[in-house]
Tab-separated table of C-alpha atoms in Angstrom:
chain	number	residue	atom	x	y	z
A	1	MET	CA	33.287	-30.014	44.320
A	2	ASN	CA	32.898	-25.936	44.452
A	3	VAL	CA	35.122	-23.518	46.088
A	4	LEU	CA	33.247	-23.286	49.759
A	5	GLN	CA	33.738	-26.770	50.373
A	6	ALA	CA	37.136	-27.270	49.258
A	7	LEU	CA	38.126	-24.200	51.376
A	8	ASN	CA	36.098	-25.373	54.503
A	9	GLY	CA	37.644	-29.036	53.572
A	10	LEU	CA	33.883	-30.254	53.514
A	11	THR	CA	34.368	-32.475	50.263
A	12	LYS	CA	31.763	-35.315	51.754
A	13	PRO	CA	29.602	-35.841	55.223
A	14	VAL	CA	31.904	-37.230	57.436
A	15	ASP	CA	29.706	-40.570	58.852
A	16	GLY	CA	28.138	-40.565	62.435
A	17	ALA	CA	29.124	-36.655	63.109
A	18	LEU	CA	26.712	-34.939	60.508
A	19	THR	CA	24.031	-35.818	58.732
A	20	VAL	CA	23.769	-35.370	55.120
A	21	GLN	CA	21.000	-32.988	55.492
A	22	GLU	CA	23.055	-31.359	58.596
A	23	TRP	CA	26.237	-31.045	56.278
A	24	ARG	CA	24.308	-29.867	53.115
A	25	ASP	CA	22.509	-26.832	55.565
A	26	ARG	CA	25.881	-25.962	57.103
A	27	ALA	CA	27.360	-25.790	53.666
A	28	LEU	CA	24.286	-23.739	52.264
A	29	GLN	CA	24.912	-21.105	55.562
A	30	ALA	CA	28.560	-20.641	55.201
A	31	GLU	CA	28.274	-19.885	51.069
A	32	ALA	CA	25.541	-17.259	52.059
A	33	LYS	CA	27.890	-15.769	54.779
A	34	LEU	CA	30.870	-16.027	52.205
A	35	LEU	CA	28.685	-14.023	49.849
A	36	ARG	CA	27.954	-11.265	52.285
A	37	VAL	CA	31.360	-10.597	53.361
A	38	ALA	CA	32.884	-10.607	49.172
A	39	SER	CA	29.482	-8.167	48.679
A	40	LYS	CA	30.547	-6.397	51.655
A	41	GLY	CA	34.524	-5.919	50.491
A	42	THR	CA	33.142	-4.848	46.891
A	43	ALA	CA	31.346	-2.434	48.339
A	44	LEU	CA	33.987	-0.797	50.993
A	45	GLN	CA	36.435	-1.167	47.953
A	46	ALA	CA	34.105	0.912	45.736
A	47	GLU	CA	33.326	3.159	49.077
A	48	ASN	CA	37.763	3.075	49.561
A	49	GLU	CA	38.165	5.019	45.531
A	50	ARG	CA	35.548	7.239	45.804
A	51	ILE	CA	36.720	8.612	48.634
A	52	ARG	CA	40.225	8.189	47.670
A	53	ARG	CA	39.554	10.520	44.513
A	54	ASN	CA	37.286	13.226	46.418
A	55	TYR	CA	40.693	13.318	49.026
A	56	GLN	CA	43.015	13.728	46.336
A	57	ARG	CA	40.414	16.589	44.959
A	58	GLN	CA	41.027	18.781	47.371
A	59	ARG	CA	42.873	21.974	47.935
A	60	PRO	CA	45.808	21.683	50.176
A	61	THR	CA	45.688	23.204	53.430
A	62	ASP	CA	48.382	26.236	54.063
A	63	SER	CA	50.186	23.694	56.774
A	64	GLN	CA	50.756	21.006	53.568
A	65	ILE	CA	51.903	23.812	51.355
A	66	VAL	CA	54.430	25.452	54.047
A	67	HIS	CA	55.422	21.548	54.809
A	68	ARG	CA	55.820	20.545	51.362
A	69	ALA	CA	57.512	23.651	50.798
A	70	GLN	CA	59.938	22.850	53.415
A	71	ALA	CA	60.927	19.497	52.014
A	72	ASP	CA	61.618	21.391	48.608
A	73	VAL	CA	63.934	23.935	50.422
A	74	LEU	CA	66.213	21.028	51.697
A	75	LEU	CA	66.166	19.634	48.242
A	76	MET	CA	66.880	22.907	46.794
A	77	TYR	CA	69.458	23.776	49.484
A	78	GLY	CA	71.251	20.519	48.859
A	79	LEU	CA	71.535	21.152	45.171
A	80	PHE	CA	73.132	24.559	46.158
A	81	LEU	CA	75.870	23.048	47.962
A	82	THR	CA	76.534	20.385	45.170
A	83	GLY	CA	77.237	23.427	43.155
A	84	PHE	CA	74.636	23.604	41.066
A	85	GLU	CA	72.157	26.725	40.533
A	86	THR	CA	68.549	26.509	41.794
A	87	THR	CA	66.807	27.848	39.222
A	88	ARG	CA	63.300	26.634	38.219
A	89	ALA	CA	64.338	24.754	35.376
A	90	ARG	CA	67.277	23.217	37.024
A	91	CYS	CA	64.693	21.863	40.190
A	92	LEU	CA	62.384	20.813	37.633
A	93	ASP	CA	64.845	18.810	35.503
A	94	GLU	CA	66.694	17.429	38.799
A	95	LEU	CA	64.304	17.288	41.640
A	96	GLY	CA	61.035	17.249	40.212
A	97	ILE	CA	59.936	20.470	41.387
A	98	SER	CA	56.852	21.980	39.702
A	99	LYS	CA	56.828	25.702	38.901
A	100	ARG	CA	53.971	26.292	42.167
A	101	ARG	CA	56.248	24.304	44.234
A	102	TRP	CA	59.330	26.057	43.222
A	103	ASN	CA	57.641	29.257	44.216
A	104	TRP	CA	56.225	28.073	47.320
A	105	ALA	CA	59.630	27.079	48.250
A	106	GLN	CA	61.335	30.816	47.458
A	107	SER	CA	58.969	31.947	49.073
A	108	LEU	CA	59.498	29.960	52.771
A	109	ALA	CA	63.223	30.401	51.823
A	110	GLN	CA	63.032	33.788	51.968
A	111	LEU	CA	60.884	34.218	54.816
A	112	SER	CA	63.440	31.956	56.924
A	113	GLY	CA	66.295	34.128	55.541
A	114	VAL	CA	68.168	31.563	54.058
A	115	HIS	CA	67.698	32.769	50.356
A	116	ASP	CA	68.033	36.175	49.121
A	117	GLY	CA	65.689	35.722	45.775
A	118	VAL	CA	68.790	35.290	43.715
A	119	ASP	CA	71.061	32.890	45.200
A	120	PHE	CA	70.890	31.058	48.847
A	121	TYR	CA	73.233	32.386	51.437
A	122	SER	CA	76.101	30.709	52.688
A	123	LEU	CA	75.105	29.010	55.921
A	124	SER	CA	75.760	25.416	57.728
A	125	MET	CA	72.936	22.750	56.930
A	126	ALA	CA	72.074	23.116	60.708
A	127	GLU	CA	71.654	26.502	60.357
A	128	VAL	CA	69.191	26.614	57.555
A	129	ILE	CA	67.049	23.734	59.285
A	130	THR	CA	67.008	25.998	62.297
A	131	ARG	CA	65.972	29.100	60.221
A	132	LEU	CA	63.463	27.199	58.301
A	133	ARG	CA	61.754	25.825	61.400
A	134	GLU	CA	61.294	29.111	62.811
A	135	GLY	CA	59.827	30.170	58.880
A	136	VAL	CA	57.672	27.323	59.010
A	137	ALA	CA	56.185	27.997	62.443
A	138	ALA	CA	55.994	31.517	61.326
A	139	ALA	CA	54.134	30.630	57.806
A	140	GLU	CA	51.444	28.039	59.842
A	141	GLU	CA	50.614	31.005	62.056
A	142	HIS	CA	50.280	33.382	59.820
A	143	PRO	CA	50.190	31.996	56.226
A	144	VAL	CA	49.770	35.820	54.988
A	145	LEU	CA	53.608	36.177	55.377
A	146	LEU	CA	54.407	33.198	52.950
A	147	ARG	CA	51.579	34.643	50.041
A	148	GLY	CA	54.279	38.233	50.380
A	149	TYR	CA	56.725	36.732	48.993
A	150	MET	CA	55.169	34.623	45.903
A	151	PRO	CA	56.163	36.609	42.996
A	152	ARG	CA	53.705	38.622	40.720
A	153	ASN	CA	52.895	37.259	37.199
A	154	GLY	CA	54.856	34.050	37.504
A	155	GLY	CA	57.939	36.075	37.158
A	156	PRO	CA	60.740	36.045	39.691
A	157	VAL	CA	60.880	38.226	43.056
A	158	ARG	CA	62.697	41.595	42.709
A	159	THR	CA	65.238	42.001	45.318
A	160	ALA	CA	66.674	45.178	44.056
A	161	GLY	CA	64.709	48.836	44.555
A	162	ARG	CA	63.098	50.267	41.471
């Protein structure tokens, strides 16, 4: 007994309902249909993997960067509220925020007016969220603003005059 017969309950022809030849024809048609569906499924899986791989290789859009930075700023602010420093090393260890994401988050926090380049301002969480939303809107409208706060050569942003 093959798999198709077991799935369809076609273990043997029923007397009077189908002739043996009709039963065999239907079984062959069902098996052919099952093979077509299986081959289409395999082809779709391969195409899906290719699309996912290509999508992951694409550079993120400015909007994606800004929204990821917004989430990172909120995490960093939570770390600040618990009494920890929000240094790049601490954020990497505690929050899993990479150097690049940390820089984007710092830029957004400064653009939003919740961070001075060294530490967060003492604001309520509601005020931070409100200012971040305004900063996100400004950064999405003019992405150059966010890049203006990015540190040069990987070092910290200087806030004091030279």
